[in-house]
């Protein structure tokens, strides 16, 4: 048996990551050189003859049609404006770089220069920077660390612009829908800002208003990134991997700015809660006011509460903070296993303890899904590992589709190596618990630590010829969040045996405990916003 039992949350985070291997690309050759390779996409230059062949291929003609369609969708004024923005960003960052070279200080490193370019270019590239920061399985560590600093706080829109957008989306004067709207936003970020308001019918609400010009700029920027990646792929300069990453990023960001889609997801999660008896009445989501919502405007019930991570404030509304944690964790795990999708951005700003003691999930801009067999294998892994049942671990990995590429001996070795990573994750948890007891709970969720843990698991996998997909980082990160919340709110919770946790209860007779997911594949959106206004 294992010498020390790891936390169920860290095991679950690992199992979620392993489960994604069934849908990743075929493993690369298991050679020593592969271990030293960077996780960044590779570049190569084709010969002139090869380039001509590629440019005259059927694939090139299809790409030409695709790019022409994208070009016709662009607003010429937006394209010109973004070109001027690029020239300004190059001038500003170039000046900073030259000053750095001429001073006694160390010259700016490439990650710093790229991060500053992203910040100067605005919303799209700030999101791109956040994508890099949350993708330690895809990008070199120095870039991941630098982009942790990528800023998303931007000045709020003036009230005149907010009023103009709201009335344009509603199709009528603002006073015909709202009794009052606070002109000063509660929060503002690069894509949207949030205002408190009251409907004519008397309900307190919040307005999530998309910033002026964001849609056009985002589409122009993302289409340009995608077009460049596709052309470079056609020419053989980069592999399809880079195009896939850019295409996924483009799709996810465009979905994030679709408030109609976010409204649908919020309502669907409310339906999931309603059909889950143990969650109904103790967990909630904001009510969506459809008549006052549109593609750039979302009107939601205003929920009064505090972030799950604020221990002292949580105690005001829930004398036993661990109960709030158990409710939140049961809800999330249940959605992973039985709902068609789950919340994939559970940072502290999106989990609240309300003044009436209920737990609230907010902001459904990012969701994900895993197939039923994968979820079953994931739970089998969680149960087998702490018991030292390596045969059970192997069977669980096989159920997830993982061991199709590894022998029994390799599977056992992989499980052992992963165990060492779990131990390091648990030591991080102990450090955070110590920090929390010293009164620094609010700052204890360290993004850098989380990303290092994800990268450590990915490095072990690479040793066995496995390349984790981007989704791995997103999924595992959510469970690591819960691991931290456990350390802060309930450090004494026995997550391996406490029957209040649904993970520890056997499924009802005749019920596998997991519903199927249509398509049988992982479909996780990748945008990693870390701000409350988006």
PDB file of N, CA and C in Angstrom, residues 147-222:
ATOM      1  N   UNK A 147       3.433  35.156 -18.217  1.00  0.00           N
ATOM      2  CA  UNK A 147       2.067  35.551 -18.575  1.00  0.00           C
ATOM      3  C   UNK A 147       1.099  35.458 -17.408  1.00  0.00           C
ATOM      4  N   UNK A 148       1.590  34.981 -16.236  1.00  0.00           N
ATOM      5  CA  UNK A 148       0.781  35.116 -15.030  1.00  0.00           C
ATOM      6  C   UNK A 148       0.533  36.594 -14.722  1.00  0.00           C
ATOM      7  N   UNK A 149       1.420  37.460 -15.222  1.00  0.00           N
ATOM      8  CA  UNK A 149       1.316  38.891 -14.951  1.00  0.00           C
ATOM      9  C   UNK A 149       0.409  39.613 -15.943  1.00  0.00           C
ATOM     10  N   UNK A 150      -0.100  38.890 -16.919  1.00  0.00           N
ATOM     11  CA  UNK A 150      -0.879  39.531 -17.979  1.00  0.00           C
ATOM     12  C   UNK A 150      -2.115  40.210 -17.393  1.00  0.00           C
ATOM     13  N   UNK A 151      -2.193  41.492 -17.570  1.00  0.00           N
ATOM     14  CA  UNK A 151      -3.249  42.281 -16.941  1.00  0.00           C
ATOM     15  C   UNK A 151      -4.540  42.221 -17.743  1.00  0.00           C
ATOM     16  N   UNK A 152      -5.669  42.210 -17.010  1.00  0.00           N
ATOM     17  CA  UNK A 152      -6.959  42.223 -17.690  1.00  0.00           C
ATOM     18  C   UNK A 152      -7.825  43.384 -17.194  1.00  0.00           C
ATOM     19  N   UNK A 153      -7.312  44.148 -16.259  1.00  0.00           N
ATOM     20  CA  UNK A 153      -8.068  45.279 -15.751  1.00  0.00           C
ATOM     21  C   UNK A 153      -7.949  46.441 -16.736  1.00  0.00           C
ATOM     22  N   UNK A 154      -9.062  46.932 -17.201  1.00  0.00           N
ATOM     23  CA  UNK A 154      -9.064  48.051 -18.141  1.00  0.00           C
ATOM     24  C   UNK A 154     -10.037  49.114 -17.638  1.00  0.00           C
ATOM     25  N   UNK A 155      -9.871  50.347 -18.063  1.00  0.00           N
ATOM     26  CA  UNK A 155     -10.799  51.387 -17.617  1.00  0.00           C
ATOM     27  C   UNK A 155     -12.219  51.052 -18.052  1.00  0.00           C
ATOM     28  N   UNK A 156     -13.208  51.358 -17.222  1.00  0.00           N
ATOM     29  CA  UNK A 156     -14.596  51.081 -17.608  1.00  0.00           C
ATOM     30  C   UNK A 156     -15.066  51.992 -18.735  1.00  0.00           C
ATOM     31  N   UNK A 157     -16.058  51.533 -19.457  1.00  0.00           N
ATOM     32  CA  UNK A 157     -16.686  52.386 -20.468  1.00  0.00           C
ATOM     33  C   UNK A 157     -17.395  53.548 -19.782  1.00  0.00           C
ATOM     34  N   UNK A 158     -17.438  54.687 -20.399  1.00  0.00           N
ATOM     35  CA  UNK A 158     -18.256  55.772 -19.844  1.00  0.00           C
ATOM     36  C   UNK A 158     -19.730  55.388 -19.885  1.00  0.00           C
ATOM     37  N   UNK A 159     -20.505  55.968 -18.981  1.00  0.00           N
ATOM     38  CA  UNK A 159     -21.917  55.628 -18.876  1.00  0.00           C
ATOM     39  C   UNK A 159     -22.665  55.879 -20.186  1.00  0.00           C
ATOM     40  N   UNK A 160     -22.264  56.877 -20.920  1.00  0.00           N
ATOM     41  CA  UNK A 160     -22.961  57.179 -22.179  1.00  0.00           C
ATOM     42  C   UNK A 160     -22.865  55.997 -23.147  1.00  0.00           C
ATOM     43  N   UNK A 161     -21.698  55.345 -23.203  1.00  0.00           N
ATOM     44  CA  UNK A 161     -21.542  54.173 -24.070  1.00  0.00           C
ATOM     45  C   UNK A 161     -22.348  52.987 -23.550  1.00  0.00           C
ATOM     46  N   UNK A 162     -22.350  52.810 -22.236  1.00  0.00           N
ATOM     47  CA  UNK A 162     -23.118  51.705 -21.639  1.00  0.00           C
ATOM     48  C   UNK A 162     -24.587  51.863 -21.975  1.00  0.00           C
ATOM     49  N   UNK A 163     -25.112  53.050 -21.769  1.00  0.00           N
ATOM     50  CA  UNK A 163     -26.537  53.319 -22.029  1.00  0.00           C
ATOM     51  C   UNK A 163     -26.868  53.079 -23.502  1.00  0.00           C
ATOM     52  N   UNK A 164     -25.982  53.511 -24.384  1.00  0.00           N
ATOM     53  CA  UNK A 164     -26.196  53.326 -25.817  1.00  0.00           C
ATOM     54  C   UNK A 164     -26.279  51.837 -26.181  1.00  0.00           C
ATOM     55  N   UNK A 165     -25.370  51.026 -25.638  1.00  0.00           N
ATOM     56  CA  UNK A 165     -25.358  49.594 -25.941  1.00  0.00           C
ATOM     57  C   UNK A 165     -26.594  48.911 -25.365  1.00  0.00           C
ATOM     58  N   UNK A 166     -26.930  49.228 -24.112  1.00  0.00           N
ATOM     59  CA  UNK A 166     -28.091  48.611 -23.475  1.00  0.00           C
ATOM     60  C   UNK A 166     -29.360  48.911 -24.259  1.00  0.00           C
ATOM     61  N   UNK A 167     -29.535  50.156 -24.656  1.00  0.00           N
ATOM     62  CA  UNK A 167     -30.758  50.508 -25.391  1.00  0.00           C
ATOM     63  C   UNK A 167     -30.772  49.898 -26.781  1.00  0.00           C
ATOM     64  N   UNK A 168     -29.601  49.782 -27.413  1.00  0.00           N
ATOM     65  CA  UNK A 168     -29.530  49.144 -28.725  1.00  0.00           C
ATOM     66  C   UNK A 168     -29.897  47.666 -28.626  1.00  0.00           C
ATOM     67  N   UNK A 169     -29.440  46.999 -27.573  1.00  0.00           N
ATOM     68  CA  UNK A 169     -29.745  45.580 -27.392  1.00  0.00           C
ATOM     69  C   UNK A 169     -31.204  45.366 -27.007  1.00  0.00           C
ATOM     70  N   UNK A 170     -31.752  46.250 -26.179  1.00  0.00           N
ATOM     71  CA  UNK A 170     -33.145  46.114 -25.758  1.00  0.00           C
ATOM     72  C   UNK A 170     -34.120  46.549 -26.844  1.00  0.00           C
ATOM     73  N   UNK A 171     -33.671  47.464 -27.703  1.00  0.00           N
ATOM     74  CA  UNK A 171     -34.570  48.000 -28.729  1.00  0.00           C
ATOM     75  C   UNK A 171     -35.567  49.001 -28.185  1.00  0.00           C
ATOM     76  N   UNK A 172     -35.293  49.574 -27.015  1.00  0.00           N
ATOM     77  CA  UNK A 172     -36.186  50.574 -26.405  1.00  0.00           C
ATOM     78  C   UNK A 172     -35.419  51.361 -25.338  1.00  0.00           C
ATOM     79  N   UNK A 173     -35.970  52.446 -24.846  1.00  0.00           N
ATOM     80  CA  UNK A 173     -35.275  53.244 -23.833  1.00  0.00           C
ATOM     81  C   UNK A 173     -35.008  52.444 -22.568  1.00  0.00           C
ATOM     82  N   UNK A 174     -33.910  52.733 -21.921  1.00  0.00           N
ATOM     83  CA  UNK A 174     -33.504  51.984 -20.743  1.00  0.00           C
ATOM     84  C   UNK A 174     -34.523  52.098 -19.614  1.00  0.00           C
ATOM     85  N   UNK A 175     -35.203  53.243 -19.534  1.00  0.00           N
ATOM     86  CA  UNK A 175     -36.189  53.463 -18.482  1.00  0.00           C
ATOM     87  C   UNK A 175     -37.439  52.625 -18.629  1.00  0.00           C
ATOM     88  N   UNK A 176     -37.643  52.022 -19.786  1.00  0.00           N
ATOM     89  CA  UNK A 176     -38.812  51.153 -19.980  1.00  0.00           C
ATOM     90  C   UNK A 176     -38.579  49.741 -19.451  1.00  0.00           C
ATOM     91  N   UNK A 177     -37.368  49.449 -19.013  1.00  0.00           N
ATOM     92  CA  UNK A 177     -37.043  48.109 -18.494  1.00  0.00           C
ATOM     93  C   UNK A 177     -36.543  48.185 -17.051  1.00  0.00           C
ATOM     94  N   UNK A 178     -35.705  49.189 -16.754  1.00  0.00           N
ATOM     95  CA  UNK A 178     -35.083  49.266 -15.437  1.00  0.00           C
ATOM     96  C   UNK A 178     -35.575  50.499 -14.685  1.00  0.00           C
ATOM     97  N   UNK A 179     -35.858  50.307 -13.385  1.00  0.00           N
ATOM     98  CA  UNK A 179     -36.220  51.443 -12.545  1.00  0.00           C
ATOM     99  C   UNK A 179     -34.992  52.284 -12.257  1.00  0.00           C
ATOM    100  N   UNK A 180     -33.824  51.619 -12.144  1.00  0.00           N
ATOM    101  CA  UNK A 180     -32.574  52.337 -11.896  1.00  0.00           C
ATOM    102  C   UNK A 180     -31.407  51.457 -12.333  1.00  0.00           C
ATOM    103  N   UNK A 181     -30.313  52.118 -12.729  1.00  0.00           N
ATOM    104  CA  UNK A 181     -29.059  51.434 -13.053  1.00  0.00           C
ATOM    105  C   UNK A 181     -27.919  52.268 -12.481  1.00  0.00           C
ATOM    106  N   UNK A 182     -27.065  51.637 -11.694  1.00  0.00           N
ATOM    107  CA  UNK A 182     -25.905  52.358 -11.157  1.00  0.00           C
ATOM    108  C   UNK A 182     -24.937  52.675 -12.293  1.00  0.00           C
ATOM    109  N   UNK A 183     -24.580  53.942 -12.436  1.00  0.00           N
ATOM    110  CA  UNK A 183     -23.689  54.333 -13.525  1.00  0.00           C
ATOM    111  C   UNK A 183     -22.248  53.884 -13.287  1.00  0.00           C
ATOM    112  N   UNK A 184     -21.868  53.686 -12.034  1.00  0.00           N
ATOM    113  CA  UNK A 184     -20.521  53.198 -11.713  1.00  0.00           C
ATOM    114  C   UNK A 184     -20.544  51.676 -11.698  1.00  0.00           C
ATOM    115  N   UNK A 185     -19.711  51.021 -12.490  1.00  0.00           N
ATOM    116  CA  UNK A 185     -19.761  49.556 -12.553  1.00  0.00           C
ATOM    117  C   UNK A 185     -19.255  48.897 -11.272  1.00  0.00           C
ATOM    118  N   UNK A 186     -19.806  47.712 -10.982  1.00  0.00           N
ATOM    119  CA  UNK A 186     -19.313  46.903  -9.875  1.00  0.00           C
ATOM    120  C   UNK A 186     -17.939  46.326 -10.203  1.00  0.00           C
ATOM    121  N   UNK A 187     -17.728  46.007 -11.487  1.00  0.00           N
ATOM    122  CA  UNK A 187     -16.457  45.437 -11.940  1.00  0.00           C
ATOM    123  C   UNK A 187     -16.316  45.716 -13.420  1.00  0.00           C
ATOM    124  N   UNK A 188     -15.074  45.821 -13.882  1.00  0.00           N
ATOM    125  CA  UNK A 188     -14.819  46.061 -15.301  1.00  0.00           C
ATOM    126  C   UNK A 188     -13.575  45.294 -15.714  1.00  0.00           C
ATOM    127  N   UNK A 189     -13.636  44.663 -16.871  1.00  0.00           N
ATOM    128  CA  UNK A 189     -12.487  43.949 -17.414  1.00  0.00           C
ATOM    129  C   UNK A 189     -12.409  44.239 -18.903  1.00  0.00           C
ATOM    130  N   UNK A 190     -11.608  43.477 -19.622  1.00  0.00           N
ATOM    131  CA  UNK A 190     -11.314  43.842 -21.005  1.00  0.00           C
ATOM    132  C   UNK A 190     -12.488  43.630 -21.951  1.00  0.00           C
ATOM    133  N   UNK A 191     -13.346  42.685 -21.655  1.00  0.00           N
ATOM    134  CA  UNK A 191     -14.434  42.362 -22.579  1.00  0.00           C
ATOM    135  C   UNK A 191     -15.776  42.895 -22.118  1.00  0.00           C
ATOM    136  N   UNK A 192     -16.021  42.933 -20.820  1.00  0.00           N
ATOM    137  CA  UNK A 192     -17.335  43.344 -20.323  1.00  0.00           C
ATOM    138  C   UNK A 192     -17.197  44.058 -18.993  1.00  0.00           C
ATOM    139  N   UNK A 193     -18.292  44.691 -18.580  1.00  0.00           N
ATOM    140  CA  UNK A 193     -18.358  45.274 -17.250  1.00  0.00           C
ATOM    141  C   UNK A 193     -19.737  45.030 -16.679  1.00  0.00           C
ATOM    142  N   UNK A 194     -19.836  45.096 -15.349  1.00  0.00           N
ATOM    143  CA  UNK A 194     -21.057  44.715 -14.651  1.00  0.00           C
ATOM    144  C   UNK A 194     -21.591  45.904 -13.859  1.00  0.00           C
ATOM    145  N   UNK A 195     -22.907  46.173 -14.004  1.00  0.00           N
ATOM    146  CA  UNK A 195     -23.577  47.260 -13.299  1.00  0.00           C
ATOM    147  C   UNK A 195     -24.729  46.716 -12.457  1.00  0.00           C
ATOM    148  N   UNK A 196     -24.888  47.249 -11.261  1.00  0.00           N
ATOM    149  CA  UNK A 196     -26.049  46.916 -10.439  1.00  0.00           C
ATOM    150  C   UNK A 196     -27.257  47.680 -10.963  1.00  0.00           C
ATOM    151  N   UNK A 197     -28.433  47.064 -10.874  1.00  0.00           N
ATOM    152  CA  UNK A 197     -29.650  47.702 -11.387  1.00  0.00           C
ATOM    153  C   UNK A 197     -30.864  47.142 -10.661  1.00  0.00           C
ATOM    154  N   UNK A 198     -32.020  47.755 -10.939  1.00  0.00           N
ATOM    155  CA  UNK A 198     -33.301  47.257 -10.416  1.00  0.00           C
ATOM    156  C   UNK A 198     -34.329  47.322 -11.542  1.00  0.00           C
ATOM    157  N   UNK A 199     -35.036  46.210 -11.718  1.00  0.00           N
ATOM    158  CA  UNK A 199     -36.074  46.161 -12.747  1.00  0.00           C
ATOM    159  C   UNK A 199     -37.290  46.972 -12.312  1.00  0.00           C
ATOM    160  N   UNK A 200     -38.125  47.321 -13.284  1.00  0.00           N
ATOM    161  CA  UNK A 200     -39.367  48.028 -12.964  1.00  0.00           C
ATOM    162  C   UNK A 200     -40.254  47.190 -12.053  1.00  0.00           C
ATOM    163  N   UNK A 201     -40.105  45.856 -12.159  1.00  0.00           N
ATOM    164  CA  UNK A 201     -40.902  44.956 -11.315  1.00  0.00           C
ATOM    165  C   UNK A 201     -40.346  44.831  -9.911  1.00  0.00           C
ATOM    166  N   UNK A 202     -39.187  45.459  -9.637  1.00  0.00           N
ATOM    167  CA  UNK A 202     -38.665  45.524  -8.281  1.00  0.00           C
ATOM    168  C   UNK A 202     -37.497  44.617  -7.962  1.00  0.00           C
ATOM    169  N   UNK A 203     -37.144  43.672  -8.840  1.00  0.00           N
ATOM    170  CA  UNK A 203     -36.057  42.745  -8.546  1.00  0.00           C
ATOM    171  C   UNK A 203     -34.690  43.417  -8.704  1.00  0.00           C
ATOM    172  N   UNK A 204     -33.782  43.114  -7.780  1.00  0.00           N
ATOM    173  CA  UNK A 204     -32.390  43.554  -7.911  1.00  0.00           C
ATOM    174  C   UNK A 204     -31.680  42.658  -8.922  1.00  0.00           C
ATOM    175  N   UNK A 205     -30.962  43.275  -9.855  1.00  0.00           N
ATOM    176  CA  UNK A 205     -30.289  42.519 -10.913  1.00  0.00           C
ATOM    177  C   UNK A 205     -28.895  43.101 -11.152  1.00  0.00           C
ATOM    178  N   UNK A 206     -28.118  42.413 -11.965  1.00  0.00           N
ATOM    179  CA  UNK A 206     -26.862  42.959 -12.477  1.00  0.00           C
ATOM    180  C   UNK A 206     -26.915  42.897 -13.997  1.00  0.00           C
ATOM    181  N   UNK A 207     -26.334  43.900 -14.618  1.00  0.00           N
ATOM    182  CA  UNK A 207     -26.236  43.945 -16.073  1.00  0.00           C
ATOM    183  C   UNK A 207     -24.795  43.642 -16.472  1.00  0.00           C
ATOM    184  N   UNK A 208     -24.611  42.629 -17.276  1.00  0.00           N
ATOM    185  CA  UNK A 208     -23.301  42.343 -17.841  1.00  0.00           C
ATOM    186  C   UNK A 208     -23.321  42.903 -19.260  1.00  0.00           C
ATOM    187  N   UNK A 209     -22.536  43.954 -19.466  1.00  0.00           N
ATOM    188  CA  UNK A 209     -22.583  44.693 -20.719  1.00  0.00           C
ATOM    189  C   UNK A 209     -21.250  44.532 -21.456  1.00  0.00           C
ATOM    190  N   UNK A 210     -21.335  44.062 -22.679  1.00  0.00           N
ATOM    191  CA  UNK A 210     -20.126  43.888 -23.480  1.00  0.00           C
ATOM    192  C   UNK A 210     -19.577  45.243 -23.903  1.00  0.00           C
ATOM    193  N   UNK A 211     -18.277  45.394 -23.864  1.00  0.00           N
ATOM    194  CA  UNK A 211     -17.684  46.688 -24.166  1.00  0.00           C
ATOM    195  C   UNK A 211     -17.815  47.039 -25.650  1.00  0.00           C
ATOM    196  N   UNK A 212     -17.875  48.323 -25.885  1.00  0.00           N
ATOM    197  CA  UNK A 212     -18.091  48.844 -27.227  1.00  0.00           C
ATOM    198  C   UNK A 212     -16.939  48.443 -28.161  1.00  0.00           C
ATOM    199  N   UNK A 213     -17.296  47.916 -29.318  1.00  0.00           N
ATOM    200  CA  UNK A 213     -16.305  47.564 -30.325  1.00  0.00           C
ATOM    201  C   UNK A 213     -15.593  46.246 -30.100  1.00  0.00           C
ATOM    202  N   UNK A 214     -15.889  45.564 -28.989  1.00  0.00           N
ATOM    203  CA  UNK A 214     -15.179  44.329 -28.664  1.00  0.00           C
ATOM    204  C   UNK A 214     -15.450  43.246 -29.700  1.00  0.00           C
ATOM    205  N   UNK A 215     -16.696  43.082 -30.105  1.00  0.00           N
ATOM    206  CA  UNK A 215     -17.023  42.008 -31.048  1.00  0.00           C
ATOM    207  C   UNK A 215     -16.239  42.131 -32.346  1.00  0.00           C
ATOM    208  N   UNK A 216     -16.241  43.330 -32.930  1.00  0.00           N
ATOM    209  CA  UNK A 216     -15.545  43.528 -34.195  1.00  0.00           C
ATOM    210  C   UNK A 216     -14.043  43.326 -34.061  1.00  0.00           C
ATOM    211  N   UNK A 217     -13.465  43.900 -32.988  1.00  0.00           N
ATOM    212  CA  UNK A 217     -12.020  43.772 -32.786  1.00  0.00           C
ATOM    213  C   UNK A 217     -11.616  42.327 -32.542  1.00  0.00           C
ATOM    214  N   UNK A 218     -12.374  41.650 -31.685  1.00  0.00           N
ATOM    215  CA  UNK A 218     -12.054  40.256 -31.392  1.00  0.00           C
ATOM    216  C   UNK A 218     -12.109  39.395 -32.648  1.00  0.00           C
ATOM    217  N   UNK A 219     -13.152  39.566 -33.419  1.00  0.00           N
ATOM    218  CA  UNK A 219     -13.285  38.742 -34.621  1.00  0.00           C
ATOM    219  C   UNK A 219     -12.164  39.031 -35.608  1.00  0.00           C
ATOM    220  N   UNK A 220     -11.837  40.297 -35.808  1.00  0.00           N
ATOM    221  CA  UNK A 220     -10.756  40.641 -36.736  1.00  0.00           C
ATOM    222  C   UNK A 220      -9.427  40.057 -36.262  1.00  0.00           C
ATOM    223  N   UNK A 221      -9.125  40.209 -34.972  1.00  0.00           N
ATOM    224  CA  UNK A 221      -7.863  39.705 -34.431  1.00  0.00           C
ATOM    225  C   UNK A 221      -7.786  38.187 -34.503  1.00  0.00           C
ATOM    226  N   UNK A 222      -8.854  37.536 -34.079  1.00  0.00           N
ATOM    227  CA  UNK A 222      -8.851  36.070 -34.036  1.00  0.00           C
ATOM    228  C   UNK A 222      -8.823  35.464 -35.432  1.00  0.00           C
TER     229      UNK A 222
END
